PDB file of C-alpha atoms and ligand atoms in Angstrom:
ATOM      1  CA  UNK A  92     -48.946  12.458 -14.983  1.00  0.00           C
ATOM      2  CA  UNK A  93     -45.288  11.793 -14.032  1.00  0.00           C
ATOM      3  CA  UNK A  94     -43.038  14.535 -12.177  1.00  0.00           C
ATOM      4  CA  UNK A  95     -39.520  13.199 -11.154  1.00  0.00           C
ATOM      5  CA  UNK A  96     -37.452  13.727  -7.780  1.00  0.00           C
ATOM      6  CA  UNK A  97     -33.883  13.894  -8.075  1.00  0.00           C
ATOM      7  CA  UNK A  98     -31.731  13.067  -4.716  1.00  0.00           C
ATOM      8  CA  UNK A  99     -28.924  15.999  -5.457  1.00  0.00           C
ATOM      9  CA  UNK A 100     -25.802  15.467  -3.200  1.00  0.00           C
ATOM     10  CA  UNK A 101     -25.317  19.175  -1.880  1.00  0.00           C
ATOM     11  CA  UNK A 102     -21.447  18.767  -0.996  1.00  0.00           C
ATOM     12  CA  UNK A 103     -20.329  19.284   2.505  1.00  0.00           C
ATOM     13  CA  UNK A 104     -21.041  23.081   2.768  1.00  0.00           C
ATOM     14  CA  UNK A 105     -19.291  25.442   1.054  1.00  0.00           C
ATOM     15  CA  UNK A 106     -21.735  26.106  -1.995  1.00  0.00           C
ATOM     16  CA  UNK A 107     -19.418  25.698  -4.602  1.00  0.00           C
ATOM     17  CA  UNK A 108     -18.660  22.422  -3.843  1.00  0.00           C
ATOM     18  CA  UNK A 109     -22.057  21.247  -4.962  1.00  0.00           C
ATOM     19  CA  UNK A 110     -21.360  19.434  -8.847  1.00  0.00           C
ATOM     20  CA  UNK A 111     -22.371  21.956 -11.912  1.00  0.00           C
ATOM     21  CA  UNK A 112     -25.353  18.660 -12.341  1.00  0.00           C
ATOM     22  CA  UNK A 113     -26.942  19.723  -9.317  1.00  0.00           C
ATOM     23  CA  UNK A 114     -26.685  23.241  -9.335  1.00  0.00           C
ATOM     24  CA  UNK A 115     -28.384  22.683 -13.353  1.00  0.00           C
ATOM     25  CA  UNK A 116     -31.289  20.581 -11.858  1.00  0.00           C
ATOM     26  CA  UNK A 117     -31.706  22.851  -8.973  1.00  0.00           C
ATOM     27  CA  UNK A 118     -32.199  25.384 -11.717  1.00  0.00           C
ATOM     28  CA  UNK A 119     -34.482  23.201 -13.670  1.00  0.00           C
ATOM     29  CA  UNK A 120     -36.636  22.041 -10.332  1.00  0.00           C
ATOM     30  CA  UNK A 121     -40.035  23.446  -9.837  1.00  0.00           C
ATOM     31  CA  UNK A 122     -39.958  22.354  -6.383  1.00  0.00           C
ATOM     32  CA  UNK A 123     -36.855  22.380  -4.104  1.00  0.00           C
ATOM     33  CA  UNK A 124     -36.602  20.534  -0.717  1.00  0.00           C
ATOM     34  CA  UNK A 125     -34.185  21.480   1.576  1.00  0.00           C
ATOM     35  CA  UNK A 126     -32.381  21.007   5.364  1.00  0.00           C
ATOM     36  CA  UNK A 127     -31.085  24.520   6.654  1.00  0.00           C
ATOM     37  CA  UNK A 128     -29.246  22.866   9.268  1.00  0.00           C
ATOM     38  CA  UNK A 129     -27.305  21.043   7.244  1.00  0.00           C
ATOM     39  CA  UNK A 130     -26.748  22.371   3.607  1.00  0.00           C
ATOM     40  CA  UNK A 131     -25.715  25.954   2.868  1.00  0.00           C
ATOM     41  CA  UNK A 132     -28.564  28.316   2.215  1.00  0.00           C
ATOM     42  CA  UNK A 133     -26.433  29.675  -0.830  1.00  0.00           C
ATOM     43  CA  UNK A 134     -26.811  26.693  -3.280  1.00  0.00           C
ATOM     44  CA  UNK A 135     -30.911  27.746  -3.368  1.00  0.00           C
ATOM     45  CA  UNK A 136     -29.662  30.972  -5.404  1.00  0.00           C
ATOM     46  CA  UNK A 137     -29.117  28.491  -8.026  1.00  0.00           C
ATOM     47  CA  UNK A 138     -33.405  27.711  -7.865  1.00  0.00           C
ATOM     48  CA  UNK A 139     -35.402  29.828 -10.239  1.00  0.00           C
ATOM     49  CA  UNK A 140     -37.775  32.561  -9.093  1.00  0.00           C
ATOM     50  CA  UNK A 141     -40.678  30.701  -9.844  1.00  0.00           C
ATOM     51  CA  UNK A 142     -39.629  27.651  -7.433  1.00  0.00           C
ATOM     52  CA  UNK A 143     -41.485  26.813  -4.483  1.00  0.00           C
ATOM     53  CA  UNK A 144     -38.987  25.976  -1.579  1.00  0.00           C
ATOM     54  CA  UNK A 145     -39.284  23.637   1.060  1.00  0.00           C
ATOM     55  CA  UNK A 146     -37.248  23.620   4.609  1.00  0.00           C
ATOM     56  CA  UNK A 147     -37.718  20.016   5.242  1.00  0.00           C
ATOM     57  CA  UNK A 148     -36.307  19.965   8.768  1.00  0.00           C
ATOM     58  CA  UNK A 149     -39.252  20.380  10.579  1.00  0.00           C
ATOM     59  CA  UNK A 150     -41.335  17.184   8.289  1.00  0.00           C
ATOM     60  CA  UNK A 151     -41.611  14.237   8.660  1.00  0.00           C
ATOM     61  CA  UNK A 152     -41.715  11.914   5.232  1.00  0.00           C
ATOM     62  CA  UNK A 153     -45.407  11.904   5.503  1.00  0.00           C
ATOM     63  CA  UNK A 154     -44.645  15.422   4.782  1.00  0.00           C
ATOM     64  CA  UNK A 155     -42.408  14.628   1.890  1.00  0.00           C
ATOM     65  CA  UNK A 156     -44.846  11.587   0.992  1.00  0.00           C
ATOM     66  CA  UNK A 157     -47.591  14.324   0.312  1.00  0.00           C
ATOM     67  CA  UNK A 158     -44.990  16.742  -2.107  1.00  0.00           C
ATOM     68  CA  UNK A 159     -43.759  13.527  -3.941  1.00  0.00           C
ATOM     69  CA  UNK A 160     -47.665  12.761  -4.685  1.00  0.00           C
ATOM     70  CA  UNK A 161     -48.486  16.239  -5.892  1.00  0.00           C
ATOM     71  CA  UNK A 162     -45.282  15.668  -7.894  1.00  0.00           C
ATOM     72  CA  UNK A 163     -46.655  12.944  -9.812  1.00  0.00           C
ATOM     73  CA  UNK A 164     -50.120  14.349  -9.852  1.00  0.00           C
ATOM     74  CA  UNK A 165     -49.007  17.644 -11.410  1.00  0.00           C
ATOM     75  CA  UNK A 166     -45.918  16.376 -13.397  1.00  0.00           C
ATOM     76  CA  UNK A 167     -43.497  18.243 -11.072  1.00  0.00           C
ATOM     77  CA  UNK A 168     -39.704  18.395 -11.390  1.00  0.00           C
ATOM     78  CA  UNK A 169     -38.185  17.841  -7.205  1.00  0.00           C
ATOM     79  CA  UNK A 170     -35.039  18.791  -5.891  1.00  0.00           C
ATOM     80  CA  UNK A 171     -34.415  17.552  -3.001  1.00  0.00           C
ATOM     81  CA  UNK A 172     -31.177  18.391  -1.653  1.00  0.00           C
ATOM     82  CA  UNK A 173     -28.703  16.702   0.593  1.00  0.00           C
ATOM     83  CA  UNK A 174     -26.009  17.010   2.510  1.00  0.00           C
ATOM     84  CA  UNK A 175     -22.627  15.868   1.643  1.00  0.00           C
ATOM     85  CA  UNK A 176     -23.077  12.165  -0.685  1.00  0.00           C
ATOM     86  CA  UNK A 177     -26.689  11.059  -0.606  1.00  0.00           C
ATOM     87  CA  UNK A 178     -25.463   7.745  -0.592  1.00  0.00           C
ATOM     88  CA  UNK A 179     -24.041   8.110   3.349  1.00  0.00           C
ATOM     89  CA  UNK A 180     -26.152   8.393   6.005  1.00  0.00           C
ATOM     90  CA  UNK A 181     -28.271  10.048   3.585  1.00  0.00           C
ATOM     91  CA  UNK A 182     -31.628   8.730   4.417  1.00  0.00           C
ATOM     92  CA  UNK A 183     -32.361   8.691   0.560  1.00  0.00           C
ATOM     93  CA  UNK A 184     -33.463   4.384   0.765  1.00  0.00           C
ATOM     94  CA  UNK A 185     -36.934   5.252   2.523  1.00  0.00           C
ATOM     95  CA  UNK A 186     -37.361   7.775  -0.109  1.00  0.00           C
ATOM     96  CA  UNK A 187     -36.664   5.712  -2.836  1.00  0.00           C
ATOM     97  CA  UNK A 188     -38.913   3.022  -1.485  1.00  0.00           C
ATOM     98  CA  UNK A 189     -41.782   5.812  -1.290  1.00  0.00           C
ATOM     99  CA  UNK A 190     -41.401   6.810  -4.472  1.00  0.00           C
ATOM    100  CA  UNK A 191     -41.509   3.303  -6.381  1.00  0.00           C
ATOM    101  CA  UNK A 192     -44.815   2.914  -4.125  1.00  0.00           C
ATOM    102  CA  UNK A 193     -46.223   5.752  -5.823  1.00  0.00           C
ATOM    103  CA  UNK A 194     -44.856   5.686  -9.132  1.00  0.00           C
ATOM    104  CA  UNK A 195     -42.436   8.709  -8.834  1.00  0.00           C
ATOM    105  CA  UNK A 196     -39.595   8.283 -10.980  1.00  0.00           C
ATOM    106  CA  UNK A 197     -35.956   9.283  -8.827  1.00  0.00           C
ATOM    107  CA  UNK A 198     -32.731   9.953  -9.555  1.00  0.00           C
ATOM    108  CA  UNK A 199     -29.538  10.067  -7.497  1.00  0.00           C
ATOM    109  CA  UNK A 200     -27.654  12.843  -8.182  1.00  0.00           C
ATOM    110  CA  UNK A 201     -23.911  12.619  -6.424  1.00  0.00           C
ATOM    111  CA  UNK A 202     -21.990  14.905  -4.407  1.00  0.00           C
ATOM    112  CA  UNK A 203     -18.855  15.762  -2.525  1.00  0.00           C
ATOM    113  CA  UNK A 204     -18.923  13.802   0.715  1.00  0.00           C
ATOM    114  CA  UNK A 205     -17.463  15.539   4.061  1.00  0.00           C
ATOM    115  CA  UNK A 206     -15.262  12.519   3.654  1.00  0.00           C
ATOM    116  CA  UNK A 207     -13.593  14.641   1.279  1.00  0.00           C
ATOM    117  CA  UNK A 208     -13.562  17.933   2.071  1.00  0.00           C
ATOM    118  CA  UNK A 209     -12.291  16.693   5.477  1.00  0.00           C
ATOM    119  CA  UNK A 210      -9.217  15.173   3.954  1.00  0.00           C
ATOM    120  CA  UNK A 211      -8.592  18.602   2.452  1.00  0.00           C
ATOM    121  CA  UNK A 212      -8.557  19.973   5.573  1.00  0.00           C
ATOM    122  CA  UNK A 213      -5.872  18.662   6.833  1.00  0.00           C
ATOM    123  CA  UNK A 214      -3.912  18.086   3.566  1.00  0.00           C
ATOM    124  CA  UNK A 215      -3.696  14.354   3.438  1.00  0.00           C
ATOM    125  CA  UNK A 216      -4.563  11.247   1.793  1.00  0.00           C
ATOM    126  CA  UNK A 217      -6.366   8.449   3.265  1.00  0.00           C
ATOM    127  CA  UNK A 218      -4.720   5.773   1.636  1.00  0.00           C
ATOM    128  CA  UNK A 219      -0.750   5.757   2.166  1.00  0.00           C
ATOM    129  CA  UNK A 220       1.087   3.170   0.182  1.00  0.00           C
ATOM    130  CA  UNK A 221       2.490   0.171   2.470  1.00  0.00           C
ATOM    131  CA  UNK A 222       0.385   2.166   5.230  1.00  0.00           C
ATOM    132  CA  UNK A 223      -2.906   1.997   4.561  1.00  0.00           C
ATOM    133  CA  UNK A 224      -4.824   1.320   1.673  1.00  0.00           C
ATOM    134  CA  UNK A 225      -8.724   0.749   3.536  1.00  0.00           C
ATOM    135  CA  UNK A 226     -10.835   3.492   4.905  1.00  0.00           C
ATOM    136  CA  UNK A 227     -13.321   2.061   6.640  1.00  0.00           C
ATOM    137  CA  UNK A 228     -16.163   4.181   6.688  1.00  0.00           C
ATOM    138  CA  UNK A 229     -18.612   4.006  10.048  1.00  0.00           C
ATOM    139  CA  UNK A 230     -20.080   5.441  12.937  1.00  0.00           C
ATOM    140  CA  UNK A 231     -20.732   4.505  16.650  1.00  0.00           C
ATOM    141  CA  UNK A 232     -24.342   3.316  17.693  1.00  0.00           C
ATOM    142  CA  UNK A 233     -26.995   5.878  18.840  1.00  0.00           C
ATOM    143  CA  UNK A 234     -30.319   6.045  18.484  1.00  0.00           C
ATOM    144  CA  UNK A 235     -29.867   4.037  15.379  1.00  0.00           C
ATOM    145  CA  UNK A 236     -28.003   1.053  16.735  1.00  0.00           C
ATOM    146  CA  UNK A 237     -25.087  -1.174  14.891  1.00  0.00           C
ATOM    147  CA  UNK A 238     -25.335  -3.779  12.838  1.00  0.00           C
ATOM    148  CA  UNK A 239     -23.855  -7.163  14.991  1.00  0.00           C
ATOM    149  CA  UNK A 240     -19.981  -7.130  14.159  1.00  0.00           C
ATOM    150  CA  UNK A 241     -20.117  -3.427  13.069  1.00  0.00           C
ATOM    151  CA  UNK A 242     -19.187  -1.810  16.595  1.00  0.00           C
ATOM    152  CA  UNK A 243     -16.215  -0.045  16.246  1.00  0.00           C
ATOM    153  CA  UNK A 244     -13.741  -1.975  18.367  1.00  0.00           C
ATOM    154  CA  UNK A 245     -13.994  -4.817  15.639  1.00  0.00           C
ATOM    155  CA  UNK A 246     -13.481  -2.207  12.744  1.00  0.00           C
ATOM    156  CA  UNK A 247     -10.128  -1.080  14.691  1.00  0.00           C
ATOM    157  CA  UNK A 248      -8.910  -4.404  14.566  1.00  0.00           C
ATOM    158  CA  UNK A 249      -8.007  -3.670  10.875  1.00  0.00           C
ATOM    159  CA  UNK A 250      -5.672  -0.604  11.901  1.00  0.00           C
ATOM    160  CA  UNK A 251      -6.394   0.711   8.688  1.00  0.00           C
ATOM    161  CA  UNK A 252      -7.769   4.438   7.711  1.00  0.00           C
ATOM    162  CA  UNK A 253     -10.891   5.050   9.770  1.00  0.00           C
ATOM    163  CA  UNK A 254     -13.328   7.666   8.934  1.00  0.00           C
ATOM    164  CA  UNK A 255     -16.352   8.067  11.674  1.00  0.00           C
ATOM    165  CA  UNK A 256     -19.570   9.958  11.027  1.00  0.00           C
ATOM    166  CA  UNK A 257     -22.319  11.068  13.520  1.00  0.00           C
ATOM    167  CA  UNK A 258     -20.128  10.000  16.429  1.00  0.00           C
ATOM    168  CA  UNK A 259     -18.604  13.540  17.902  1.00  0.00           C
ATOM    169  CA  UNK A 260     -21.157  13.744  20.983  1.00  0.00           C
ATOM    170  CA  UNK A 261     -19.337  10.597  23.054  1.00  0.00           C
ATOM    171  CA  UNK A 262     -15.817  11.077  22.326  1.00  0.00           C
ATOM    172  CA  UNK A 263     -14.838   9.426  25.235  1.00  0.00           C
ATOM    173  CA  UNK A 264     -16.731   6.116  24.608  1.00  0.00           C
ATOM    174  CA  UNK A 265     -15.311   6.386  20.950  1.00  0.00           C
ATOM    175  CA  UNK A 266     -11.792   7.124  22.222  1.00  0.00           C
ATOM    176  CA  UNK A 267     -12.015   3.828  24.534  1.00  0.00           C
ATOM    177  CA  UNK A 268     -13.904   1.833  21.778  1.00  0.00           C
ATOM    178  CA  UNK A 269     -10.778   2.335  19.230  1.00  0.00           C
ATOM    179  CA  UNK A 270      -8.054   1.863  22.287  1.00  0.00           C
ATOM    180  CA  UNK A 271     -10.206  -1.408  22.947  1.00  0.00           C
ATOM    181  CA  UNK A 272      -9.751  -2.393  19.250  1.00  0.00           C
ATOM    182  CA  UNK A 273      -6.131  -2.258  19.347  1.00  0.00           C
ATOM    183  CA  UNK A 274      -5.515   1.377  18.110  1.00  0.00           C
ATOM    184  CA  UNK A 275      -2.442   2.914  19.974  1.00  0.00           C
ATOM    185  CA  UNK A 276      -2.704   5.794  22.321  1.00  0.00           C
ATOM    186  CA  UNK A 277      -0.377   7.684  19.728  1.00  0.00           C
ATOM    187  CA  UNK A 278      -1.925   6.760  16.658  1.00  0.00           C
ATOM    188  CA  UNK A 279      -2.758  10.051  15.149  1.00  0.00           C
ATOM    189  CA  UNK A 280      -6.954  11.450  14.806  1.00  0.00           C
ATOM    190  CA  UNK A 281      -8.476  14.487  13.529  1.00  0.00           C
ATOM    191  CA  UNK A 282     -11.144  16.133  13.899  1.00  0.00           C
ATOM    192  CA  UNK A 283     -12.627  18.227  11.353  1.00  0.00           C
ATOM    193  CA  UNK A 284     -16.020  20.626  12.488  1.00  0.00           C
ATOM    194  CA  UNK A 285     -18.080  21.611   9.602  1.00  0.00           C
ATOM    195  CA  UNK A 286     -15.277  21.202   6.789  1.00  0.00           C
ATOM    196  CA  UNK A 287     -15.558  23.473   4.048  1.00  0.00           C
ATOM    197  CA  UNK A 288     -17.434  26.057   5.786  1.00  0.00           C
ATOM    198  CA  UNK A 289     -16.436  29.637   6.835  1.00  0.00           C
ATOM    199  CA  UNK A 290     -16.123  28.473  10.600  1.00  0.00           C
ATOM    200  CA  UNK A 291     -14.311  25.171   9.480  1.00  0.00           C
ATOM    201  CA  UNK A 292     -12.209  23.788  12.885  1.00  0.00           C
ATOM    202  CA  UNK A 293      -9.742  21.175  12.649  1.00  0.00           C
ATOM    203  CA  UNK A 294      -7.733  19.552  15.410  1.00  0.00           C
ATOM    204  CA  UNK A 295      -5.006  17.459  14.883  1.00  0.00           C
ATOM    205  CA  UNK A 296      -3.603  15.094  18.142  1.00  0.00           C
ATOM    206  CA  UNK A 297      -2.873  11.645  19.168  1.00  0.00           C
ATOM    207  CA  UNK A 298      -5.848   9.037  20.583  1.00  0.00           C
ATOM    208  CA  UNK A 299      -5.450   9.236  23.771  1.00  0.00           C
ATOM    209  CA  UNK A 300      -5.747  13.121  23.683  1.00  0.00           C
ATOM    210  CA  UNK A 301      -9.381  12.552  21.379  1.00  0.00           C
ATOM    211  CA  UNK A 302     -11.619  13.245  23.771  1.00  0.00           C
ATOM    212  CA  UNK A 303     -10.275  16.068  25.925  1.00  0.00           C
ATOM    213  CA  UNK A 304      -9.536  18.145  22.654  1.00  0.00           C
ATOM    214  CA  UNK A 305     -13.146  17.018  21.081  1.00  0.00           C
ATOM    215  CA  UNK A 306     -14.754  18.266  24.434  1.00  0.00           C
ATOM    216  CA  UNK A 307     -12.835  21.700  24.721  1.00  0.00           C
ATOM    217  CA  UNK A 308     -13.573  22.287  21.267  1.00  0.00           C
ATOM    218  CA  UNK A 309     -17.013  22.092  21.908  1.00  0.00           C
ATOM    219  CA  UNK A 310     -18.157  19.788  19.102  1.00  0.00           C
ATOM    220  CA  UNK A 311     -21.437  17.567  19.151  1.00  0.00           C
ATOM    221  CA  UNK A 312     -22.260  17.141  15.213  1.00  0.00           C
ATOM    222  CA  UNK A 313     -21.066  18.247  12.097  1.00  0.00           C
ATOM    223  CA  UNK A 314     -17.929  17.001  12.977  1.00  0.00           C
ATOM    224  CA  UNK A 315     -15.898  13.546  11.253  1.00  0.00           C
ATOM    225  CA  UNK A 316     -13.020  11.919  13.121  1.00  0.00           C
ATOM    226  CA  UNK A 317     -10.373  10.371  11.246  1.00  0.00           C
ATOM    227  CA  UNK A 318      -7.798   8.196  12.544  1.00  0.00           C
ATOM    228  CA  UNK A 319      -5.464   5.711  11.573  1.00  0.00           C
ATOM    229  CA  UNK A 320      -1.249   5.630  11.230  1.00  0.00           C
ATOM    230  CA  UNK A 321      -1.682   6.903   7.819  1.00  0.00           C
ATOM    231  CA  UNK A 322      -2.552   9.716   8.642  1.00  0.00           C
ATOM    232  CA  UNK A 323       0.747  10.492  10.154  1.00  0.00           C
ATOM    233  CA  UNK A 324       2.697   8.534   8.063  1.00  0.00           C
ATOM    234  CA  UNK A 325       4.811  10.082   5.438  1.00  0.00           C
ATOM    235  CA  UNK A 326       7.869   8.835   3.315  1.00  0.00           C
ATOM    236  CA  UNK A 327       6.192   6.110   1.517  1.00  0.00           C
ATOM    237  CA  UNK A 328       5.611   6.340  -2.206  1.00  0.00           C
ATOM    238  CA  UNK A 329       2.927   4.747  -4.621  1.00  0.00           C
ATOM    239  CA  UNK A 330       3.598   2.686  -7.275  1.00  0.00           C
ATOM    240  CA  UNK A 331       1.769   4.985 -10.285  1.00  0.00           C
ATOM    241  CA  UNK A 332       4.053   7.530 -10.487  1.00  0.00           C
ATOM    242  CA  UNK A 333       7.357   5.335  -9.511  1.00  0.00           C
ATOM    243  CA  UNK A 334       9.801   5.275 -12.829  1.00  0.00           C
ATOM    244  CA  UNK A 335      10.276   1.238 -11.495  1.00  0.00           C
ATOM    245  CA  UNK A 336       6.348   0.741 -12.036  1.00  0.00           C
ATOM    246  CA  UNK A 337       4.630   0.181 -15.499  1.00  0.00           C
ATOM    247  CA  UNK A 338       1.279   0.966 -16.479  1.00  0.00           C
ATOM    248  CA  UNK A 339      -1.135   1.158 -18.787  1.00  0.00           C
ATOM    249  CA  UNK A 340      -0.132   4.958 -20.206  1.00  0.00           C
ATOM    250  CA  UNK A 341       3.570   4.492 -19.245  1.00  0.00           C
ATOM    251  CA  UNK A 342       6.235   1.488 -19.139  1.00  0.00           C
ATOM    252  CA  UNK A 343       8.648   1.194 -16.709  1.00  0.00           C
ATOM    253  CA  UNK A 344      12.323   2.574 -17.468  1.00  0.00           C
ATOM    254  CA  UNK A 345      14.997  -0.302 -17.572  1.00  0.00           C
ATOM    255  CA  UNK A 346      16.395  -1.504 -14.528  1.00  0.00           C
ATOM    256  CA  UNK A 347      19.834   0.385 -14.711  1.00  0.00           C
ATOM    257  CA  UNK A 348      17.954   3.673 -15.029  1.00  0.00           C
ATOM    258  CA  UNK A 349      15.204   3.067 -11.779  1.00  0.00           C
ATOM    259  CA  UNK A 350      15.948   1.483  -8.802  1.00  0.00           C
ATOM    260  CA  UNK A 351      16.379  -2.302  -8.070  1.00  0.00           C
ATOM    261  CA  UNK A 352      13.319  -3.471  -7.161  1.00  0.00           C
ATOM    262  CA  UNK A 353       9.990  -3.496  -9.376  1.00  0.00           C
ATOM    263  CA  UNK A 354       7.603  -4.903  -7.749  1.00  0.00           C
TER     264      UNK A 354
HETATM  265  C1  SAM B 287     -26.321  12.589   8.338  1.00  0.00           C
HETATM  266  S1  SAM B 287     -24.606  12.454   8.050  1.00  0.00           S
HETATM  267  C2  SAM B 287     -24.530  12.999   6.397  1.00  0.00           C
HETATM  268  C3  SAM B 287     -23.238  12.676   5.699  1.00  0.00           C
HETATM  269  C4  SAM B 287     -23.200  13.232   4.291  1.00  0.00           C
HETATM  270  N1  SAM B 287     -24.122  12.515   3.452  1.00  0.00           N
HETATM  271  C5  SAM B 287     -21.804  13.223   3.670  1.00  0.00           C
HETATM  272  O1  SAM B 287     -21.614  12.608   2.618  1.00  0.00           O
HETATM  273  O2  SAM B 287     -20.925  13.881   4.214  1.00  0.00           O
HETATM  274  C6  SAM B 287     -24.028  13.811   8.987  1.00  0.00           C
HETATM  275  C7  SAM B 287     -22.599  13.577   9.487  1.00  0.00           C
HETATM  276  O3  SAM B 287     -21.706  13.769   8.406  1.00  0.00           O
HETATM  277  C8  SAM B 287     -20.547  14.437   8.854  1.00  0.00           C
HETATM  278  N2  SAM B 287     -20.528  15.758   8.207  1.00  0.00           N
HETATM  279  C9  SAM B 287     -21.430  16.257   7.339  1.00  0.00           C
HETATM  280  N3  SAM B 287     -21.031  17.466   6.883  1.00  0.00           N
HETATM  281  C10 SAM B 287     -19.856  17.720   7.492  1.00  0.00           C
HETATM  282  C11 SAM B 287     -18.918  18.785   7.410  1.00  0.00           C
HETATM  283  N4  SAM B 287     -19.109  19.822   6.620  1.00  0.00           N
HETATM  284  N5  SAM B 287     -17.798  18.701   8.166  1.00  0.00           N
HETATM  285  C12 SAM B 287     -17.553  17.634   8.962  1.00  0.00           C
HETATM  286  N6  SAM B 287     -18.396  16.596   9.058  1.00  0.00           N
HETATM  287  C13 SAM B 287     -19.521  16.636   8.333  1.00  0.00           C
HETATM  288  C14 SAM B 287     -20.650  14.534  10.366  1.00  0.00           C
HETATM  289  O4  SAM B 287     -20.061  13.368  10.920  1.00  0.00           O
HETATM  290  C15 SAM B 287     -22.139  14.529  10.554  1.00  0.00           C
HETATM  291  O5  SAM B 287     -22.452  14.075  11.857  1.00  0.00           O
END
């Protein structure tokens, strides 16, 4: 009797974007579970033939509760696959706590987070030196409400980098929850729809223009909105690769060769 379930981030879409760890424990899994609405169908040609595969949108855990039993029962490898980073909005804690209550042993297996793949959309950093150098990572009450001093006119405060899942269905209540914060109308958003993905979208405007463009594009999930003046901001240099700056692989050149200031 053991079995083992590993939680394998699946990336954000496109399937080579899941790690060469998951794709190698997909391989190795004798069960794997996955969402078709939300990870690319492609990264199962990575399961072996004699896999049994599981579209896990339509159960419930108690579903999941009676795989991860048979799992220990019958000594089972489990993939179960997720979208983006298990560790955001991943659902993965209730799993965990299910398996330590049935003595599965678990594994989290990382991936690349639409985080990411939405920067690369648009080409940018999120943290611009003497800019920005938070993302704040959130999303606006729904179903699942906020944390007390999470809402996100108290996380625009900061007027730092802010990165907002699950929120793309109210993008006028967003738009006036960041304006309320003390965002400025022109501080600059995007909006990327299912990064990484052959029908990828990304808009680019200013925060007062959020919602319009979010509602003539059409986009109710799968989307993340960034926004913050770094995202616009450009000029500003960091101190790794600055000839003033030393480090542990390089020192600094001398003051006559760099510029004046090292700071
Ligand atoms: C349940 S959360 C899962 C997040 C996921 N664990 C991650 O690391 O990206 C789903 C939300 O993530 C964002 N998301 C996931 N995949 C995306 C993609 N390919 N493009 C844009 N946003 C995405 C959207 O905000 C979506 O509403």
């Amino acid at each position: 009797m053991g079995g083992r379930v590993w939680f394998i981030g699946a990336g954000p879409g496109s399937p080579d974007l899941l790690t060469v760890r998951g794709a190698r424990l997909i391989g190795e899994a004798d069960v794997v579970i996955w969402a078709r609405s939300l990870v690319h169908g492609d990264v199962l040609e990575y399961a072996s033939s004699r896999a049994e595969i599981v579209e896990s949108t339509t159960i419930p855990l108690e579903g999941v509760r009676h795989l991860y039993e048979r799992a220990v029962d019958e000594d089972l490898k489990v993939a179960r696959v997720h979208s983006g980073d298990p560790s955001l909005y991943g659902a993965v804690m209730e799993q965990i706590e299910l398996c330590e209550e049935i003595g599965l042993d678990w594994e989290i297996v990382p991936g690349v987070s639409s985080l990411g793949a939405a920067a690369a959309a648009i080409g940018r950093e999120l943290t611009v030196p003497e800019i920005s150098q938070s993302v704040i990572l959130t999303r606006r009450a729904s179903r699942t409400p906020m944390p007390e001093g999470e809402e996100i006119s108290s996380f625009a405060r900061h007027g730092t980098t802010m990165a907002i899942f699950l929120s793309a269905a109210k993008p006028r209540a967003l738009q006036q929850e960041l304006m309320e914060g003390g965002y400025a109308p022109e501080t600059p958003c995007a909006v990327v729809y299912r990064a990484s993905w052959p029908d990828e979208e990304v808009i680019e405007c200013r925060l007062a223009e959020l919602a319009d463009r979010v509602r003539e594009a059409g986009f109710t999930r799968q989307a993340l909105i960034l926004v913050g003046p770094g995202l616009g901001a450009g000029g500003t240099r960091s101190h790794l690769y600055s000839p003033e700056f030393s480090h542990m692989f390089r020192r600094a050149k001398p003051a006559e060769e760099g510029a004046d200031a090292a700071t």
